[in-house]
Amino acid sequence: MKIRIVALLGMSLAAGAASAAVTVRYVQPERFTDLPRAPWQRTQALDDFKKHFETLGAALPPGRDLAIDVLDIDLAGREQPNGLGSDELRIMHGGADWPAMHLRYTLSEGGKVVASGDAQLSDKGYADHINTYPRSERWPYEMQMIDEWWKKTFGAPRR
């Protein structure tokens, strides 16, 4: 019985080693066009985007690795003081305040580059179409914009 458990454990570890890996690196985030002003909110935003890329990357074929350099982020809307001295409010008018992101990416398999590119993501019509993310999501417009780029670049993620 012990041998069988060890064998199953070994097989699951080997399968994990072959799974896709996503690495997200923020290049000079202090120069990004638009992130929250409060340091803890900036960190939270960057963590949220990193986790989203990693979640999408879980659908890549085993053995493929994706490295993403985020070069700029411009969130939907504009930050405004809320007058209470706490968190800022993000006001969205649907005009020239659309979300945008600049990425460089490299997809590799077995150490060989399969695809790479420079991507300028934006969603100028973010306020005019149905968003699939709930209102409780912190960055629904940005997440949907990333999803659309992912679908065009790597295909629809398997769920």
PDB file of C-alpha atoms in Angstrom:
ATOM      1  CA  MET A   1       0.000   0.000   0.000  1.00  0.00           C
ATOM      2  CA  LYS A   2       2.861   2.423   0.845  1.00  0.00           C
ATOM      3  CA  ILE A   3       4.451   1.837  -2.551  1.00  0.00           C
ATOM      4  CA  ARG A   4       1.186   2.670  -4.317  1.00  0.00           C
ATOM      5  CA  ILE A   5       0.768   5.953  -2.395  1.00  0.00           C
ATOM      6  CA  VAL A   6       4.384   6.925  -3.099  1.00  0.00           C
ATOM      7  CA  ALA A   7       3.899   6.113  -6.793  1.00  0.00           C
ATOM      8  CA  LEU A   8       0.741   8.253  -6.981  1.00  0.00           C
ATOM      9  CA  LEU A   9       2.475  11.097  -5.195  1.00  0.00           C
ATOM     10  CA  GLY A  10       5.407  10.863  -7.601  1.00  0.00           C
ATOM     11  CA  MET A  11       3.074  10.947 -10.617  1.00  0.00           C
ATOM     12  CA  SER A  12       1.240  14.015  -9.313  1.00  0.00           C
ATOM     13  CA  LEU A  13       4.546  15.816  -8.664  1.00  0.00           C
ATOM     14  CA  ALA A  14       5.734  14.998 -12.182  1.00  0.00           C
ATOM     15  CA  ALA A  15       2.454  16.297 -13.626  1.00  0.00           C
ATOM     16  CA  GLY A  16       2.838  19.510 -11.597  1.00  0.00           C
ATOM     17  CA  ALA A  17       6.337  20.019 -12.968  1.00  0.00           C
ATOM     18  CA  ALA A  18       4.960  19.853 -16.513  1.00  0.00           C
ATOM     19  CA  SER A  19       2.193  22.393 -15.891  1.00  0.00           C
ATOM     20  CA  ALA A  20       2.314  25.893 -17.326  1.00  0.00           C
ATOM     21  CA  ALA A  21       3.971  28.692 -15.391  1.00  0.00           C
ATOM     22  CA  VAL A  22       3.149  32.394 -15.654  1.00  0.00           C
ATOM     23  CA  THR A  23       5.610  35.035 -14.503  1.00  0.00           C
ATOM     24  CA  VAL A  24       4.417  38.636 -14.265  1.00  0.00           C
ATOM     25  CA  ARG A  25       6.913  41.434 -13.822  1.00  0.00           C
ATOM     26  CA  TYR A  26       6.046  45.116 -13.445  1.00  0.00           C
ATOM     27  CA  VAL A  27       8.624  47.335 -15.148  1.00  0.00           C
ATOM     28  CA  GLN A  28       8.936  50.687 -13.332  1.00  0.00           C
ATOM     29  CA  PRO A  29       5.413  50.660 -11.843  1.00  0.00           C
ATOM     30  CA  GLU A  30       6.081  54.025 -10.212  1.00  0.00           C
ATOM     31  CA  ARG A  31       5.893  55.496 -13.743  1.00  0.00           C
ATOM     32  CA  PHE A  32       2.594  53.851 -14.713  1.00  0.00           C
ATOM     33  CA  THR A  33       0.032  56.287 -16.119  1.00  0.00           C
ATOM     34  CA  ASP A  34      -2.745  55.562 -13.629  1.00  0.00           C
ATOM     35  CA  LEU A  35      -2.835  53.419 -10.503  1.00  0.00           C
ATOM     36  CA  PRO A  36      -4.441  54.220  -7.140  1.00  0.00           C
ATOM     37  CA  ARG A  37      -2.534  56.817  -5.117  1.00  0.00           C
ATOM     38  CA  ALA A  38      -2.582  54.987  -1.781  1.00  0.00           C
ATOM     39  CA  PRO A  39       0.407  52.598  -1.598  1.00  0.00           C
ATOM     40  CA  TRP A  40      -1.680  49.702  -0.231  1.00  0.00           C
ATOM     41  CA  GLN A  41      -4.231  50.121  -3.042  1.00  0.00           C
ATOM     42  CA  ARG A  42      -1.450  50.213  -5.673  1.00  0.00           C
ATOM     43  CA  THR A  43      -0.053  46.966  -4.277  1.00  0.00           C
ATOM     44  CA  GLN A  44      -3.534  45.444  -4.215  1.00  0.00           C
ATOM     45  CA  ALA A  45      -4.160  46.422  -7.860  1.00  0.00           C
ATOM     46  CA  LEU A  46      -0.845  44.963  -9.052  1.00  0.00           C
ATOM     47  CA  ASP A  47      -1.470  41.768  -7.058  1.00  0.00           C
ATOM     48  CA  ASP A  48      -4.974  41.471  -8.552  1.00  0.00           C
ATOM     49  CA  PHE A  49      -3.657  41.742 -12.118  1.00  0.00           C
ATOM     50  CA  LYS A  50      -0.844  39.269 -11.418  1.00  0.00           C
ATOM     51  CA  LYS A  51      -3.317  36.728 -10.017  1.00  0.00           C
ATOM     52  CA  HIS A  52      -5.604  37.231 -13.013  1.00  0.00           C
ATOM     53  CA  PHE A  53      -2.788  36.529 -15.486  1.00  0.00           C
ATOM     54  CA  GLU A  54      -1.817  33.452 -13.452  1.00  0.00           C
ATOM     55  CA  THR A  55      -5.412  32.190 -13.427  1.00  0.00           C
ATOM     56  CA  LEU A  56      -5.644  32.565 -17.201  1.00  0.00           C
ATOM     57  CA  GLY A  57      -2.233  30.917 -17.570  1.00  0.00           C
ATOM     58  CA  ALA A  58      -3.460  27.793 -15.793  1.00  0.00           C
ATOM     59  CA  ALA A  59      -5.292  26.977 -19.042  1.00  0.00           C
ATOM     60  CA  LEU A  60      -2.090  26.930 -21.113  1.00  0.00           C
ATOM     61  CA  PRO A  61      -0.947  23.515 -22.276  1.00  0.00           C
ATOM     62  CA  PRO A  62       1.353  21.732 -19.811  1.00  0.00           C
ATOM     63  CA  GLY A  63       5.014  22.573 -20.306  1.00  0.00           C
ATOM     64  CA  ARG A  64       4.394  26.036 -21.716  1.00  0.00           C
ATOM     65  CA  ASP A  65       5.687  29.026 -19.773  1.00  0.00           C
ATOM     66  CA  LEU A  66       4.559  32.610 -20.188  1.00  0.00           C
ATOM     67  CA  ALA A  67       6.563  35.649 -19.102  1.00  0.00           C
ATOM     68  CA  ILE A  68       4.696  38.957 -19.074  1.00  0.00           C
ATOM     69  CA  ASP A  69       6.350  42.340 -18.573  1.00  0.00           C
ATOM     70  CA  VAL A  70       3.765  44.993 -17.752  1.00  0.00           C
ATOM     71  CA  LEU A  71       5.135  48.299 -19.027  1.00  0.00           C
ATOM     72  CA  ASP A  72       2.183  50.588 -18.284  1.00  0.00           C
ATOM     73  CA  ILE A  73      -1.303  50.567 -16.788  1.00  0.00           C
ATOM     74  CA  ASP A  74      -4.008  53.199 -17.192  1.00  0.00           C
ATOM     75  CA  LEU A  75      -7.116  52.230 -15.226  1.00  0.00           C
ATOM     76  CA  ALA A  76     -10.647  53.020 -16.355  1.00  0.00           C
ATOM     77  CA  GLY A  77     -11.945  56.298 -14.986  1.00  0.00           C
ATOM     78  CA  ARG A  78     -10.105  58.909 -12.980  1.00  0.00           C
ATOM     79  CA  GLU A  79      -9.331  59.004  -9.287  1.00  0.00           C
ATOM     80  CA  GLN A  80     -10.944  61.820  -7.293  1.00  0.00           C
ATOM     81  CA  PRO A  81     -10.602  62.691  -3.605  1.00  0.00           C
ATOM     82  CA  ASN A  82     -13.727  61.626  -1.736  1.00  0.00           C
ATOM     83  CA  GLY A  83     -13.618  64.460   0.764  1.00  0.00           C
ATOM     84  CA  LEU A  84     -13.557  62.147   3.779  1.00  0.00           C
ATOM     85  CA  GLY A  85      -9.788  61.748   3.886  1.00  0.00           C
ATOM     86  CA  SER A  86      -9.873  58.009   3.263  1.00  0.00           C
ATOM     87  CA  ASP A  87      -9.943  56.034   0.017  1.00  0.00           C
ATOM     88  CA  GLU A  88     -10.124  57.856  -3.284  1.00  0.00           C
ATOM     89  CA  LEU A  89     -13.158  57.457  -5.527  1.00  0.00           C
ATOM     90  CA  ARG A  90     -12.773  56.296  -9.116  1.00  0.00           C
ATOM     91  CA  ILE A  91     -15.170  58.194 -11.370  1.00  0.00           C
ATOM     92  CA  MET A  92     -15.980  56.734 -14.799  1.00  0.00           C
ATOM     93  CA  HIS A  93     -17.569  58.839 -17.494  1.00  0.00           C
ATOM     94  CA  GLY A  94     -17.166  56.461 -20.422  1.00  0.00           C
ATOM     95  CA  GLY A  95     -15.334  59.117 -22.430  1.00  0.00           C
ATOM     96  CA  ALA A  96     -11.575  59.446 -22.760  1.00  0.00           C
ATOM     97  CA  ASP A  97     -11.014  57.511 -19.546  1.00  0.00           C
ATOM     98  CA  TRP A  98     -10.903  53.978 -20.963  1.00  0.00           C
ATOM     99  CA  PRO A  99      -8.618  51.287 -19.533  1.00  0.00           C
ATOM    100  CA  ALA A 100      -5.305  50.564 -21.248  1.00  0.00           C
ATOM    101  CA  MET A 101      -2.278  48.376 -20.605  1.00  0.00           C
ATOM    102  CA  HIS A 102       1.064  47.929 -22.373  1.00  0.00           C
ATOM    103  CA  LEU A 103       2.608  44.442 -22.210  1.00  0.00           C
ATOM    104  CA  ARG A 104       5.528  42.487 -23.589  1.00  0.00           C
ATOM    105  CA  TYR A 105       5.165  38.726 -23.475  1.00  0.00           C
ATOM    106  CA  THR A 106       7.116  35.592 -24.308  1.00  0.00           C
ATOM    107  CA  LEU A 107       5.548  32.140 -24.505  1.00  0.00           C
ATOM    108  CA  SER A 108       8.073  29.318 -24.393  1.00  0.00           C
ATOM    109  CA  GLU A 109       8.072  25.537 -24.363  1.00  0.00           C
ATOM    110  CA  GLY A 110      11.089  23.513 -23.367  1.00  0.00           C
ATOM    111  CA  GLY A 111      13.199  26.672 -23.278  1.00  0.00           C
ATOM    112  CA  LYS A 112      12.322  27.604 -26.889  1.00  0.00           C
ATOM    113  CA  VAL A 113      10.263  30.683 -27.732  1.00  0.00           C
ATOM    114  CA  VAL A 114       6.934  29.714 -29.297  1.00  0.00           C
ATOM    115  CA  ALA A 115       5.446  33.223 -29.466  1.00  0.00           C
ATOM    116  CA  SER A 116       6.305  36.708 -28.297  1.00  0.00           C
ATOM    117  CA  GLY A 117       5.049  40.192 -28.811  1.00  0.00           C
ATOM    118  CA  ASP A 118       4.374  43.696 -27.673  1.00  0.00           C
ATOM    119  CA  ALA A 119       0.704  44.330 -26.914  1.00  0.00           C
ATOM    120  CA  GLN A 120      -1.184  47.587 -26.451  1.00  0.00           C
ATOM    121  CA  LEU A 121      -4.443  46.642 -24.741  1.00  0.00           C
ATOM    122  CA  SER A 122      -7.292  49.147 -24.573  1.00  0.00           C
ATOM    123  CA  ASP A 123     -11.061  49.174 -24.431  1.00  0.00           C
ATOM    124  CA  LYS A 124     -12.341  52.538 -25.638  1.00  0.00           C
ATOM    125  CA  GLY A 125     -15.934  51.298 -25.501  1.00  0.00           C
ATOM    126  CA  TYR A 126     -15.682  49.840 -21.982  1.00  0.00           C
ATOM    127  CA  ALA A 127     -18.813  51.667 -20.813  1.00  0.00           C
ATOM    128  CA  ASP A 128     -20.880  50.696 -23.850  1.00  0.00           C
ATOM    129  CA  HIS A 129     -20.830  46.903 -23.714  1.00  0.00           C
ATOM    130  CA  ILE A 130     -21.880  44.272 -21.226  1.00  0.00           C
ATOM    131  CA  ASN A 131     -19.200  43.395 -18.724  1.00  0.00           C
ATOM    132  CA  THR A 132     -19.082  39.770 -17.594  1.00  0.00           C
ATOM    133  CA  TYR A 133     -17.539  40.636 -14.228  1.00  0.00           C
ATOM    134  CA  PRO A 134     -19.697  41.444 -11.203  1.00  0.00           C
ATOM    135  CA  ARG A 135     -19.830  44.987  -9.850  1.00  0.00           C
ATOM    136  CA  SER A 136     -18.069  43.735  -6.732  1.00  0.00           C
ATOM    137  CA  GLU A 137     -14.916  42.998  -8.784  1.00  0.00           C
ATOM    138  CA  ARG A 138     -12.284  45.666  -8.127  1.00  0.00           C
ATOM    139  CA  TRP A 139     -11.145  46.060 -11.742  1.00  0.00           C
ATOM    140  CA  PRO A 140     -13.952  44.684 -13.956  1.00  0.00           C
ATOM    141  CA  TYR A 141     -13.133  46.718 -17.057  1.00  0.00           C
ATOM    142  CA  GLU A 142      -9.436  45.936 -16.904  1.00  0.00           C
ATOM    143  CA  MET A 143     -10.050  42.215 -16.276  1.00  0.00           C
ATOM    144  CA  GLN A 144     -12.407  41.993 -19.247  1.00  0.00           C
ATOM    145  CA  MET A 145      -9.882  43.861 -21.414  1.00  0.00           C
ATOM    146  CA  ILE A 146      -7.177  41.357 -20.384  1.00  0.00           C
ATOM    147  CA  ASP A 147      -9.548  38.448 -21.106  1.00  0.00           C
ATOM    148  CA  GLU A 148     -10.231  39.755 -24.623  1.00  0.00           C
ATOM    149  CA  TRP A 149      -6.511  40.124 -25.343  1.00  0.00           C
ATOM    150  CA  TRP A 150      -5.865  36.640 -23.941  1.00  0.00           C
ATOM    151  CA  LYS A 151      -8.574  35.117 -26.136  1.00  0.00           C
ATOM    152  CA  LYS A 152      -7.162  36.795 -29.271  1.00  0.00           C
ATOM    153  CA  THR A 153      -3.565  35.912 -28.412  1.00  0.00           C
ATOM    154  CA  PHE A 154      -3.749  32.457 -26.809  1.00  0.00           C
ATOM    155  CA  GLY A 155      -7.309  31.273 -27.449  1.00  0.00           C
ATOM    156  CA  ALA A 156     -10.230  31.005 -25.062  1.00  0.00           C
ATOM    157  CA  PRO A 157      -9.161  29.745 -21.633  1.00  0.00           C
ATOM    158  CA  ARG A 158     -10.497  26.326 -20.644  1.00  0.00           C
ATOM    159  CA  ARG A 159     -12.588  26.426 -17.508  1.00  0.00           C
TER     160      ARG A 159
END
